[in-house]
Structure formats: structure tokens, C-alpha cells
Amino acid sequence: GGIITQTPKFLIGQEGQKLTLKCQQNFNHDTMYWYRQDSGKGLRLIYYSITENDLQKGDLSEGYDASREKKSSFSLTVTSAQKNEMAVFLCASSIAGQISGNTLYFGEGSRLIVV
Amino acid sequence: GDSVTQTEGQVALSEEDFLTIHCNYSASGYPTLFWYVQYPGEGPQLLFRASRDKEKGSSRGFEATYDKGTTSFHLRKASVQESDSAVYYCALSEGADRLTFGKGTQLIIQP
């Protein structure tokens, strides 16, 4: 089995600050994702990456940057934190190709708190 | 674009009650449908999937049948337990490297 590790579990920052969340996976999966989870709004895709150095925008990419430094890691940066961005951010991974046949594995999430 | 609509908000039941969480989808092609479950403090995990019309997915006593005619994939369980308390997400994929999720339904089971 494998695991997805998200750090930090809680990230507290000030309005306007640039904040970065990190994600590591040891499944050796090709594709990695960042989702934002808001109560009552479900999971919305921010960015995903199908291989090292690849980046694809999701539905909610404005205000975020992402970086796939190597196959096992995928980081997400909030470029200027706002109070309405307080949410849980979920990292996930899957084998490349047709996701229909492949399971998405999630980390436990990182909670962003903006003060 | 693709979308998923599921029972909104919370569903509160007692142990041994019958559960239905509705899920309807809109997609241009022939998507694969999923149910994910998220327990407190954890990330979502796959419950099961179905990829063809009339295919039934099932796991842990939960089941759902792919219905292309009504564009539905309703989650059912005959007798819920307190340990089933969680958030349930319906999702779809049309073969690309991404899933589209519904807004989630919180299931609360009272002992």
C-alpha cells in the first residue's frame, strides 16, 4: 500500500500573505491533484498534473499556483490569502490515463486559516 | 460541462433505517460513476464505481445501479449503522484525468 502525506495539517497566515501547501505520495502514481473542500460546495478541482513538470488548470485555479517538482510531490501556493479562502485543501493521486478505471487516493487534508 | 447533483445537506436516520441518497448527473458522453465516502478527519475514499448502464456497484452493504435512462446513480443501504456516519460524494468521469464531484451529503446516524 501507499500513503499521501500533506503538510502542514493546519496553515495559519495573514491576509495578503503567500502560503504554500505540500503533498507527497509513495504510490508511484503519475497524476496528482489539488482539490478545495468547502462545506456545502463539495470538492472543486484547483490544479492537476499528469507527470513531472506538467500543470493543468482546474475549475478554481485563479488565485493559486502549483508546482510538480518531481513525480512524488505536488505543491500548491495561495498567491494572496484572503479570509474567504479558509477551507480544507485535499491532495490526491491516481495512475495516469483513463481515470474511469483508476481510483483516486486522497490525503487527510490541510486546513487553511486566514487571520 | 459535466455536473453532479446529489441530495443536499444532511440526512439524519436511526440505526437499522433504510438509506437513499439521490445522485443525478449531466454529461455529454458515457461517464463512469463513483461513490466516495469521507469519515471525520480523513480524506475521501472510493466506495465503488460503475461504468455501464444497469451495472450495480456495491461495497460494505451500500449499492447503486447505473441508470442511463434517468441519468441517476442513487446510493442505498438496507440497514444503516452508527459507523456509517460520514460525508458521501457522488462523482463522474468521462475518461479524462479528472473527476467531477457533487456537493456531498452528510449522513448522521443516531444510535
mmCIF file of C-alpha atoms in Angstrom:
data_model
loop_
_atom_site.group_PDB
_atom_site.id
_atom_site.type_symbol
_atom_site.label_atom_id
_atom_site.label_comp_id
_atom_site.label_asym_id
_atom_site.label_seq_id
_atom_site.Cartn_x
_atom_site.Cartn_y
_atom_site.Cartn_z
ATOM 1 C CA GLY A 1 0.000 0.000 0.000
ATOM 2 C CA GLY A 2 0.927 3.627 -0.200
ATOM 3 C CA ILE A 3 0.187 6.868 1.504
ATOM 4 C CA ILE A 4 -0.347 10.523 0.682
ATOM 5 C CA THR A 5 1.147 12.962 3.168
ATOM 6 C CA GLN A 6 0.024 16.556 3.269
ATOM 7 C CA THR A 7 1.919 19.232 5.202
ATOM 8 C CA PRO A 8 1.159 21.194 7.196
ATOM 9 C CA LYS A 9 -2.096 19.850 8.601
ATOM 10 C CA PHE A 10 -3.034 23.405 9.650
ATOM 11 C CA LEU A 11 -1.680 26.521 7.945
ATOM 12 C CA ILE A 12 -2.335 29.877 9.562
ATOM 13 C CA GLY A 13 -1.499 33.024 7.645
ATOM 14 C CA GLN A 14 -2.365 36.668 7.333
ATOM 15 C CA GLU A 15 -4.424 38.322 4.638
ATOM 16 C CA GLY A 16 -2.324 39.056 1.583
ATOM 17 C CA GLN A 17 0.341 36.520 2.517
ATOM 18 C CA LYS A 18 1.653 33.912 0.090
ATOM 19 C CA LEU A 19 1.140 30.444 1.580
ATOM 20 C CA THR A 20 2.267 27.033 0.357
ATOM 21 C CA LEU A 21 0.869 23.562 0.962
ATOM 22 C CA LYS A 22 2.884 20.437 0.189
ATOM 23 C CA CYS A 23 1.906 16.927 -0.811
ATOM 24 C CA GLN A 24 3.982 13.750 -1.100
ATOM 25 C CA GLN A 25 2.844 10.333 -2.395
ATOM 26 C CA ASN A 26 4.661 6.990 -2.402
ATOM 27 C CA PHE A 27 2.228 5.128 -4.675
ATOM 28 C CA ASN A 28 4.463 5.948 -7.667
ATOM 29 C CA HIS A 29 1.353 7.414 -9.315
ATOM 30 C CA ASP A 30 1.704 9.631 -12.373
ATOM 31 C CA THR A 31 -1.198 12.023 -11.801
ATOM 32 C CA MET A 32 -1.661 14.298 -8.789
ATOM 33 C CA TYR A 33 -4.449 16.706 -7.888
ATOM 34 C CA TRP A 34 -5.336 19.569 -5.579
ATOM 35 C CA TYR A 35 -8.986 19.930 -4.595
ATOM 36 C CA ARG A 36 -10.581 22.558 -2.379
ATOM 37 C CA GLN A 37 -13.292 21.410 0.012
ATOM 38 C CA ASP A 38 -15.875 23.877 1.321
ATOM 39 C CA SER A 39 -18.849 22.862 3.393
ATOM 40 C CA GLY A 40 -21.909 22.681 1.165
ATOM 41 C CA LYS A 41 -19.870 23.134 -2.024
ATOM 42 C CA GLY A 42 -18.201 19.759 -2.314
ATOM 43 C CA LEU A 43 -14.786 19.198 -3.878
ATOM 44 C CA ARG A 44 -13.618 21.585 -6.567
ATOM 45 C CA LEU A 45 -10.522 20.963 -8.656
ATOM 46 C CA ILE A 46 -7.826 23.637 -8.461
ATOM 47 C CA TYR A 47 -4.892 22.130 -10.390
ATOM 48 C CA TYR A 48 -3.729 18.731 -11.526
ATOM 49 C CA SER A 49 -0.582 17.318 -13.066
ATOM 50 C CA ILE A 50 -0.270 14.202 -15.216
ATOM 51 C CA THR A 51 3.509 13.948 -14.957
ATOM 52 C CA GLU A 52 6.561 15.706 -13.539
ATOM 53 C CA ASN A 53 6.673 19.399 -14.575
ATOM 54 C CA ASP A 54 3.180 19.232 -16.077
ATOM 55 C CA LEU A 55 0.377 21.523 -14.855
ATOM 56 C CA GLN A 56 -3.292 21.606 -15.845
ATOM 57 C CA LYS A 57 -5.779 24.175 -14.574
ATOM 58 C CA GLY A 58 -8.940 23.019 -12.893
ATOM 59 C CA ASP A 59 -12.160 24.915 -12.306
ATOM 60 C CA LEU A 60 -10.827 27.052 -9.446
ATOM 61 C CA SER A 61 -7.235 27.907 -10.410
ATOM 62 C CA GLU A 62 -7.452 31.706 -10.125
ATOM 63 C CA GLY A 63 -5.522 32.921 -7.090
ATOM 64 C CA TYR A 64 -3.431 29.727 -6.905
ATOM 65 C CA ASP A 65 -0.153 28.456 -8.333
ATOM 66 C CA ALA A 66 1.055 24.867 -8.349
ATOM 67 C CA SER A 67 4.339 23.097 -8.912
ATOM 68 C CA ARG A 68 5.124 19.443 -9.684
ATOM 69 C CA GLU A 69 8.749 19.339 -8.681
ATOM 70 C CA LYS A 70 9.093 15.598 -9.053
ATOM 71 C CA LYS A 71 6.856 12.607 -9.579
ATOM 72 C CA SER A 72 6.222 12.112 -5.875
ATOM 73 C CA SER A 73 5.481 15.714 -4.866
ATOM 74 C CA PHE A 74 2.975 18.401 -5.779
ATOM 75 C CA SER A 75 2.741 21.773 -4.032
ATOM 76 C CA LEU A 76 0.002 24.385 -4.052
ATOM 77 C CA THR A 77 0.539 28.091 -3.367
ATOM 78 C CA VAL A 78 -2.152 30.557 -2.403
ATOM 79 C CA THR A 79 -0.749 33.686 -4.004
ATOM 80 C CA SER A 80 -2.500 36.215 -1.724
ATOM 81 C CA ALA A 81 -4.523 34.669 1.094
ATOM 82 C CA GLN A 82 -7.999 36.034 1.683
ATOM 83 C CA LYS A 83 -10.406 35.288 4.518
ATOM 84 C CA ASN A 84 -12.938 33.812 2.114
ATOM 85 C CA GLU A 85 -10.356 31.198 1.162
ATOM 86 C CA MET A 86 -10.462 29.417 4.501
ATOM 87 C CA ALA A 87 -11.145 25.827 3.548
ATOM 88 C CA VAL A 88 -9.685 22.326 3.581
ATOM 89 C CA PHE A 89 -7.321 21.529 0.709
ATOM 90 C CA LEU A 90 -7.111 17.911 -0.385
ATOM 91 C CA CYS A 91 -4.291 16.356 -2.361
ATOM 92 C CA ALA A 92 -4.898 13.172 -4.354
ATOM 93 C CA SER A 93 -3.146 10.894 -6.810
ATOM 94 C CA SER A 94 -4.005 8.229 -9.369
ATOM 95 C CA ILE A 95 -2.376 6.140 -12.071
ATOM 96 C CA ALA A 96 -2.141 8.057 -15.349
ATOM 97 C CA GLY A 97 -4.540 7.626 -18.189
ATOM 98 C CA GLN A 98 -8.225 6.810 -18.045
ATOM 99 C CA ILE A 99 -9.310 7.778 -14.555
ATOM 100 C CA SER A 100 -12.511 5.849 -15.106
ATOM 101 C CA GLY A 101 -10.643 2.665 -14.324
ATOM 102 C CA ASN A 102 -8.350 4.079 -11.688
ATOM 103 C CA THR A 103 -9.030 5.001 -8.091
ATOM 104 C CA LEU A 104 -8.271 8.457 -6.758
ATOM 105 C CA TYR A 105 -6.386 8.267 -3.440
ATOM 106 C CA PHE A 106 -6.670 11.248 -1.102
ATOM 107 C CA GLY A 107 -4.584 12.664 1.709
ATOM 108 C CA GLU A 108 -6.157 13.719 5.003
ATOM 109 C CA GLY A 109 -6.294 17.378 4.041
ATOM 110 C CA SER A 110 -4.719 20.676 5.103
ATOM 111 C CA ARG A 111 -6.859 23.345 6.719
ATOM 112 C CA LEU A 112 -6.096 26.943 5.770
ATOM 113 C CA ILE A 113 -6.879 29.620 8.336
ATOM 114 C CA VAL A 114 -6.522 33.284 7.389
ATOM 115 C CA VAL A 115 -6.397 35.864 10.172
ATOM 116 C CA GLY B 1 -19.896 20.936 -18.776
ATOM 117 C CA ASP B 2 -20.330 17.845 -16.656
ATOM 118 C CA SER B 3 -22.195 18.149 -13.379
ATOM 119 C CA VAL B 4 -23.452 16.034 -10.478
ATOM 120 C CA THR B 5 -26.454 16.844 -8.298
ATOM 121 C CA GLN B 6 -26.980 14.888 -5.100
ATOM 122 C CA THR B 7 -29.192 15.082 -2.001
ATOM 123 C CA GLU B 8 -28.175 18.333 -0.351
ATOM 124 C CA GLY B 9 -27.111 18.970 3.213
ATOM 125 C CA GLN B 10 -27.683 16.368 5.908
ATOM 126 C CA VAL B 11 -29.615 13.139 6.142
ATOM 127 C CA ALA B 12 -30.411 12.056 9.710
ATOM 128 C CA LEU B 13 -31.515 8.480 10.364
ATOM 129 C CA SER B 14 -31.688 5.986 13.182
ATOM 130 C CA GLU B 15 -29.776 2.699 13.234
ATOM 131 C CA GLU B 16 -31.334 -0.011 11.028
ATOM 132 C CA ASP B 17 -33.187 2.563 8.893
ATOM 133 C CA PHE B 18 -33.137 2.319 5.099
ATOM 134 C CA LEU B 19 -30.916 4.866 3.367
ATOM 135 C CA THR B 20 -31.266 6.544 -0.009
ATOM 136 C CA ILE B 21 -29.027 9.379 -1.171
ATOM 137 C CA HIS B 22 -30.032 10.624 -4.605
ATOM 138 C CA CYS B 23 -27.495 11.339 -7.322
ATOM 139 C CA ASN B 24 -28.263 12.613 -10.820
ATOM 140 C CA TYR B 25 -25.682 13.549 -13.400
ATOM 141 C CA SER B 26 -25.336 15.560 -16.583
ATOM 142 C CA ALA B 27 -22.653 14.568 -19.076
ATOM 143 C CA SER B 28 -22.193 14.789 -22.831
ATOM 144 C CA GLY B 29 -20.890 11.248 -23.203
ATOM 145 C CA TYR B 30 -20.978 7.961 -21.311
ATOM 146 C CA PRO B 31 -19.360 8.629 -17.933
ATOM 147 C CA THR B 32 -18.127 6.330 -15.234
ATOM 148 C CA LEU B 33 -19.932 6.999 -11.948
ATOM 149 C CA PHE B 34 -18.493 6.807 -8.448
ATOM 150 C CA TRP B 35 -19.456 6.999 -4.809
ATOM 151 C CA TYR B 36 -16.779 8.231 -2.388
ATOM 152 C CA VAL B 37 -17.082 8.294 1.425
ATOM 153 C CA GLN B 38 -15.261 10.627 3.802
ATOM 154 C CA TYR B 39 -15.043 9.819 7.509
ATOM 155 C CA PRO B 40 -14.219 12.569 10.022
ATOM 156 C CA GLY B 41 -10.556 13.586 9.932
ATOM 157 C CA GLU B 42 -9.824 11.554 6.795
ATOM 158 C CA GLY B 43 -9.700 12.138 3.059
ATOM 159 C CA PRO B 44 -12.415 10.738 0.775
ATOM 160 C CA GLN B 45 -12.034 7.100 -0.239
ATOM 161 C CA LEU B 46 -13.655 5.141 -3.042
ATOM 162 C CA LEU B 47 -16.742 3.180 -2.063
ATOM 163 C CA PHE B 48 -17.396 1.741 -5.532
ATOM 164 C CA ARG B 49 -17.808 2.654 -9.212
ATOM 165 C CA ALA B 50 -19.916 1.605 -12.228
ATOM 166 C CA SER B 51 -19.201 2.244 -15.883
ATOM 167 C CA ARG B 52 -22.067 0.681 -17.877
ATOM 168 C CA ASP B 53 -25.807 1.105 -17.971
ATOM 169 C CA LYS B 54 -27.574 -1.215 -15.461
ATOM 170 C CA GLU B 55 -24.249 -2.099 -13.758
ATOM 171 C CA LYS B 56 -24.530 -2.335 -9.989
ATOM 172 C CA GLY B 57 -21.697 -1.200 -7.776
ATOM 173 C CA SER B 58 -21.579 -2.329 -4.162
ATOM 174 C CA SER B 59 -19.406 -2.298 -1.059
ATOM 175 C CA ARG B 60 -19.900 -2.568 2.730
ATOM 176 C CA GLY B 61 -23.656 -3.100 2.275
ATOM 177 C CA PHE B 62 -24.054 0.018 0.114
ATOM 178 C CA GLU B 63 -25.144 -0.279 -3.514
ATOM 179 C CA ALA B 64 -26.069 1.839 -6.510
ATOM 180 C CA THR B 65 -27.200 0.978 -10.022
ATOM 181 C CA TYR B 66 -26.144 2.960 -13.105
ATOM 182 C CA ASP B 67 -29.306 4.145 -14.874
ATOM 183 C CA LYS B 68 -28.578 5.906 -18.152
ATOM 184 C CA GLY B 69 -32.262 6.466 -18.871
ATOM 185 C CA THR B 70 -32.829 8.566 -15.758
ATOM 186 C CA THR B 71 -29.168 9.705 -15.529
ATOM 187 C CA SER B 72 -29.062 8.510 -11.930
ATOM 188 C CA PHE B 73 -26.817 6.577 -9.547
ATOM 189 C CA HIS B 74 -28.672 6.601 -6.232
ATOM 190 C CA LEU B 75 -26.883 5.244 -3.145
ATOM 191 C CA ARG B 76 -28.884 2.802 -0.985
ATOM 192 C CA LYS B 77 -28.324 0.717 2.109
ATOM 193 C CA ALA B 78 -30.940 -1.511 3.685
ATOM 194 C CA SER B 79 -29.922 -1.084 7.334
ATOM 195 C CA VAL B 80 -27.557 1.696 8.394
ATOM 196 C CA GLN B 81 -25.248 1.584 11.396
ATOM 197 C CA GLU B 82 -23.762 4.347 13.519
ATOM 198 C CA SER B 83 -20.387 3.662 11.902
ATOM 199 C CA ASP B 84 -21.833 4.734 8.526
ATOM 200 C CA SER B 85 -21.917 8.354 9.710
ATOM 201 C CA ALA B 86 -19.810 10.209 7.139
ATOM 202 C CA VAL B 87 -19.987 12.511 4.131
ATOM 203 C CA TYR B 88 -20.868 10.785 0.848
ATOM 204 C CA TYR B 89 -19.886 12.169 -2.561
ATOM 205 C CA CYS B 90 -21.228 11.152 -5.933
ATOM 206 C CA ALA B 91 -18.793 11.791 -8.805
ATOM 207 C CA LEU B 92 -18.352 11.192 -12.522
ATOM 208 C CA SER B 93 -15.556 10.935 -15.039
ATOM 209 C CA GLU B 94 -15.722 10.907 -18.828
ATOM 210 C CA GLY B 95 -12.340 9.300 -19.284
ATOM 211 C CA ALA B 96 -10.193 12.371 -18.802
ATOM 212 C CA ASP B 97 -7.752 12.624 -15.914
ATOM 213 C CA ARG B 98 -10.241 14.280 -13.572
ATOM 214 C CA LEU B 99 -13.376 13.659 -11.539
ATOM 215 C CA THR B 100 -16.340 15.984 -11.126
ATOM 216 C CA PHE B 101 -17.853 15.734 -7.634
ATOM 217 C CA GLY B 102 -21.257 16.568 -6.235
ATOM 218 C CA LYS B 103 -21.578 18.820 -3.199
ATOM 219 C CA GLY B 104 -21.635 15.968 -0.713
ATOM 220 C CA THR B 105 -24.292 14.631 1.661
ATOM 221 C CA GLN B 106 -23.629 14.343 5.381
ATOM 222 C CA LEU B 107 -25.153 11.179 6.833
ATOM 223 C CA ILE B 108 -25.839 11.268 10.572
ATOM 224 C CA ILE B 109 -26.900 8.033 12.245
ATOM 225 C CA GLN B 110 -28.352 8.262 15.726
ATOM 226 C CA PRO B 111 -27.950 5.204 17.946
#
